[in-house]
mmCIF file of C-alpha atoms in Angstrom:
data_model
loop_
_atom_site.group_PDB
_atom_site.id
_atom_site.type_symbol
_atom_site.label_atom_id
_atom_site.label_comp_id
_atom_site.label_asym_id
_atom_site.label_seq_id
_atom_site.Cartn_x
_atom_site.Cartn_y
_atom_site.Cartn_z
ATOM 1 C CA MET V 26 -68.169 -70.068 -66.582
ATOM 2 C CA ASN V 27 -67.760 -72.506 -63.673
ATOM 3 C CA LEU V 28 -71.147 -72.996 -61.500
ATOM 4 C CA PHE V 29 -69.464 -71.153 -58.445
ATOM 5 C CA THR V 30 -69.068 -67.920 -60.443
ATOM 6 C CA LEU V 31 -72.053 -68.294 -62.302
ATOM 7 C CA ASN V 32 -73.528 -69.276 -58.486
ATOM 8 C CA ILE V 33 -72.181 -65.975 -57.096
ATOM 9 C CA ALA V 34 -73.159 -63.888 -59.530
ATOM 10 C CA LEU V 35 -76.569 -64.954 -59.102
ATOM 11 C CA ALA V 36 -76.022 -64.371 -55.510
ATOM 12 C CA ILE V 37 -75.258 -60.674 -56.479
ATOM 13 C CA ALA V 38 -78.579 -60.398 -58.679
ATOM 14 C CA TRP V 39 -80.330 -61.619 -54.620
ATOM 15 C CA ALA V 40 -78.941 -58.850 -53.017
ATOM 16 C CA ALA V 41 -79.250 -55.991 -55.525
ATOM 17 C CA LEU V 42 -82.559 -57.028 -56.303
ATOM 18 C CA THR V 43 -83.892 -56.994 -52.719
ATOM 19 C CA GLY V 44 -81.712 -54.185 -51.899
ATOM 20 C CA SER V 45 -80.137 -56.211 -48.607
ATOM 21 C CA PHE V 46 -75.944 -56.301 -49.577
ATOM 22 C CA THR V 47 -75.995 -57.760 -46.355
ATOM 23 C CA LEU V 48 -73.625 -61.144 -45.776
ATOM 24 C CA SER V 49 -77.257 -62.852 -44.914
ATOM 25 C CA GLY V 50 -78.720 -61.481 -47.736
ATOM 26 C CA LEU V 51 -75.987 -62.959 -49.643
ATOM 27 C CA ALA V 52 -76.044 -66.236 -47.895
ATOM 28 C CA VAL V 53 -80.005 -66.473 -48.691
ATOM 29 C CA GLY V 54 -79.124 -65.167 -52.235
ATOM 30 C CA PHE V 55 -76.222 -68.027 -53.289
ATOM 31 C CA GLY V 56 -78.528 -70.313 -51.610
ATOM 32 C CA ILE V 57 -81.596 -69.467 -53.824
ATOM 33 C CA GLY V 58 -79.031 -69.519 -56.673
ATOM 34 C CA SER V 59 -77.512 -73.272 -55.796
ATOM 35 C CA GLY V 60 -81.576 -74.157 -56.021
ATOM 36 C CA ALA V 61 -81.442 -72.807 -59.255
ATOM 37 C CA LEU V 62 -78.718 -74.173 -60.855
ATOM 38 C CA TYR V 63 -79.915 -77.126 -59.309
ATOM 39 C CA LEU V 64 -83.335 -77.601 -61.534
ATOM 40 C CA ALA V 65 -80.819 -75.975 -64.585
ATOM 41 C CA LYS V 66 -78.433 -78.851 -63.396
ATOM 42 C CA PRO V 67 -79.212 -80.427 -67.803
ATOM 43 C CA LEU V 68 -77.518 -77.292 -69.107
ATOM 44 C CA PHE V 69 -74.481 -77.698 -67.301
ATOM 45 C CA PRO V 70 -72.324 -80.596 -68.367
ATOM 46 C CA GLY V 71 -70.472 -81.917 -65.609
ATOM 47 C CA SER V 72 -72.620 -79.976 -62.684
ATOM 48 C CA ASP V 73 -72.896 -83.155 -60.993
ATOM 49 C CA ARG V 74 -69.060 -82.430 -59.346
ATOM 50 C CA TYR V 75 -70.210 -79.040 -58.707
ATOM 51 C CA PHE V 76 -72.576 -80.056 -56.173
ATOM 52 C CA LEU V 77 -71.250 -83.225 -54.898
ATOM 53 C CA ARG V 78 -68.177 -80.650 -53.921
ATOM 54 C CA VAL V 79 -70.061 -78.333 -52.637
ATOM 55 C CA TRP V 80 -72.189 -81.330 -50.516
ATOM 56 C CA ARG V 81 -68.414 -82.601 -49.455
ATOM 57 C CA TRP V 82 -67.532 -78.837 -48.028
ATOM 58 C CA ILE V 83 -71.211 -78.594 -45.812
ATOM 59 C CA LYS V 84 -70.587 -82.026 -44.460
ATOM 60 C CA LEU V 85 -66.886 -80.791 -43.721
ATOM 61 C CA ILE V 86 -68.216 -78.065 -41.897
ATOM 62 C CA THR V 87 -70.513 -79.579 -40.179
ATOM 63 C CA LEU V 88 -68.825 -82.164 -38.997
ATOM 64 C CA PHE V 89 -65.942 -79.853 -37.441
ATOM 65 C CA LEU V 90 -68.544 -78.141 -35.850
ATOM 66 C CA TYR V 91 -69.445 -81.298 -34.116
ATOM 67 C CA GLU V 92 -66.179 -82.360 -32.733
ATOM 68 C CA LEU V 93 -65.671 -78.531 -31.996
ATOM 69 C CA VAL V 94 -69.064 -79.008 -30.250
ATOM 70 C CA VAL V 95 -68.219 -82.365 -27.957
ATOM 71 C CA SER V 96 -64.218 -81.300 -27.565
ATOM 72 C CA SER V 97 -64.617 -77.817 -26.228
ATOM 73 C CA ILE V 98 -67.543 -79.554 -23.900
ATOM 74 C CA GLN V 99 -64.809 -82.920 -22.620
ATOM 75 C CA VAL V 100 -62.307 -80.565 -22.110
ATOM 76 C CA VAL V 101 -64.460 -78.074 -19.829
ATOM 77 C CA TRP V 102 -66.005 -81.077 -17.926
ATOM 78 C CA ASP V 103 -61.642 -82.063 -17.104
ATOM 79 C CA VAL V 104 -61.370 -78.357 -16.286
ATOM 80 C CA LEU V 105 -63.575 -77.746 -14.354
ATOM 81 C CA THR V 106 -63.985 -81.193 -12.173
ATOM 82 C CA PRO V 107 -61.893 -81.665 -9.356
ATOM 83 C CA THR V 108 -60.776 -84.566 -11.030
ATOM 84 C CA GLN V 109 -57.811 -84.283 -13.806
ATOM 85 C CA LEU V 110 -59.005 -86.924 -16.666
ATOM 86 C CA SER V 111 -55.575 -85.277 -18.931
ATOM 87 C CA LYS V 112 -53.091 -87.400 -19.343
ATOM 88 C CA PRO V 113 -51.245 -85.605 -22.425
ATOM 89 C CA GLY V 114 -49.225 -86.751 -25.389
ATOM 90 C CA ILE V 115 -47.280 -86.136 -28.616
ATOM 91 C CA ILE V 116 -48.327 -88.084 -30.721
ATOM 92 C CA ALA V 117 -47.810 -88.836 -34.781
ATOM 93 C CA MET V 118 -49.732 -89.049 -36.915
ATOM 94 C CA PRO V 119 -48.814 -90.364 -40.941
ATOM 95 C CA LEU V 120 -50.853 -88.189 -43.470
ATOM 96 C CA ASP V 121 -53.159 -89.773 -47.004
ATOM 97 C CA ALA V 122 -53.860 -86.557 -47.228
ATOM 98 C CA LYS V 123 -51.024 -85.094 -49.904
ATOM 99 C CA GLY V 124 -51.637 -81.541 -51.340
ATOM 100 C CA GLU V 125 -50.267 -78.415 -49.643
ATOM 101 C CA MET V 126 -54.210 -77.248 -48.541
ATOM 102 C CA GLU V 127 -55.361 -80.539 -47.967
ATOM 103 C CA VAL V 128 -52.728 -80.858 -45.371
ATOM 104 C CA LEU V 129 -52.359 -77.036 -44.644
ATOM 105 C CA LEU V 130 -56.958 -77.865 -43.734
ATOM 106 C CA VAL V 131 -55.925 -81.100 -41.877
ATOM 107 C CA THR V 132 -53.276 -79.473 -39.466
ATOM 108 C CA ASN V 133 -55.793 -76.159 -39.628
ATOM 109 C CA LEU V 134 -58.416 -77.867 -37.978
ATOM 110 C CA ILE V 135 -56.680 -80.640 -36.289
ATOM 111 C CA SER V 136 -55.254 -76.876 -33.705
ATOM 112 C CA LEU V 137 -59.359 -75.722 -33.790
ATOM 113 C CA THR V 138 -60.176 -78.101 -32.736
ATOM 114 C CA PRO V 139 -59.931 -77.955 -27.775
ATOM 115 C CA GLY V 140 -57.497 -80.167 -27.045
ATOM 116 C CA THR V 141 -55.379 -81.176 -30.227
ATOM 117 C CA LEU V 142 -52.941 -79.085 -31.445
ATOM 118 C CA SER V 143 -50.585 -79.520 -33.899
ATOM 119 C CA LEU V 144 -46.974 -78.824 -33.489
ATOM 120 C CA ASP V 145 -44.925 -79.716 -37.347
ATOM 121 C CA VAL V 146 -45.229 -81.796 -40.030
ATOM 122 C CA ASN V 147 -42.401 -83.608 -40.893
ATOM 123 C CA GLU V 148 -40.256 -82.496 -44.525
ATOM 124 C CA ALA V 149 -42.015 -85.077 -46.458
ATOM 125 C CA SER V 150 -45.669 -84.289 -45.004
ATOM 126 C CA ASP V 151 -46.253 -87.771 -44.633
ATOM 127 C CA THR V 152 -46.724 -87.208 -40.630
ATOM 128 C CA LEU V 153 -47.738 -84.864 -38.809
ATOM 129 C CA TYR V 154 -46.579 -84.155 -34.788
ATOM 130 C CA ILE V 155 -49.911 -83.978 -32.142
ATOM 131 C CA HIS V 156 -50.157 -82.688 -29.214
ATOM 132 C CA ALA V 157 -53.153 -84.170 -27.426
ATOM 133 C CA MET V 158 -54.342 -83.725 -24.324
ATOM 134 C CA PHE V 159 -55.856 -86.704 -23.492
ATOM 135 C CA ALA V 160 -53.772 -89.319 -25.076
ATOM 136 C CA ASP V 161 -53.789 -92.188 -22.543
ATOM 137 C CA ASP V 162 -54.727 -94.018 -26.673
ATOM 138 C CA PRO V 163 -52.230 -92.269 -29.028
ATOM 139 C CA ASP V 164 -54.157 -95.378 -31.320
ATOM 140 C CA ALA V 165 -57.107 -94.611 -30.707
ATOM 141 C CA ILE V 166 -56.516 -91.191 -31.066
ATOM 142 C CA ARG V 167 -54.784 -91.546 -34.661
ATOM 143 C CA LYS V 168 -57.444 -93.622 -35.278
ATOM 144 C CA GLN V 169 -60.518 -91.472 -35.550
ATOM 145 C CA LEU V 170 -58.801 -87.798 -36.570
ATOM 146 C CA LYS V 171 -57.682 -90.001 -39.614
ATOM 147 C CA GLU V 172 -61.182 -91.812 -40.129
ATOM 148 C CA GLY V 173 -62.780 -88.827 -39.237
ATOM 149 C CA MET V 174 -60.947 -84.941 -40.430
ATOM 150 C CA GLU V 175 -58.856 -86.143 -42.970
ATOM 151 C CA ARG V 176 -60.533 -88.544 -44.316
ATOM 152 C CA TRP V 177 -63.199 -85.530 -44.927
ATOM 153 C CA VAL V 178 -60.389 -83.244 -45.881
ATOM 154 C CA ILE V 179 -59.059 -85.452 -48.799
ATOM 155 C CA GLU V 180 -62.747 -85.918 -50.055
ATOM 156 C CA ALA V 181 -63.041 -82.705 -50.027
ATOM 157 C CA MET V 182 -60.756 -81.061 -51.995
ATOM 158 C CA GLU V 183 -61.203 -84.086 -54.469
#
């Protein structure tokens, strides 16, 4: 049994013991189960990879939410103020993400971020075409996306 399955079982057991089969009850059970599994880490050889992966996914979600808030504020500011700062454009970004899931996650996270939209991925899945609302410096946008979302996704999927 892998640790994730065991953690889900512990979350369900927690919800059963508390009599609260709600999302928050399962989330608390998952957190307590993670803590218990972390304390019992010596009993599970190779469990470091699980906890590292969980940490990377938490980091990815947190950083995406930060990007979501920052870009939302930027787009709202541009829409509500009389001066228009947007200079839309289409940017080609070479991808380092190799697997289908990595490319899918990168494209979806970019599309979910206000001000950017994934348009297409070429046949070889090595170039992503993006529409950006603020494309006055395409190299800066490319660098921000490669060092940001794409790197976070690659780390989380390792």
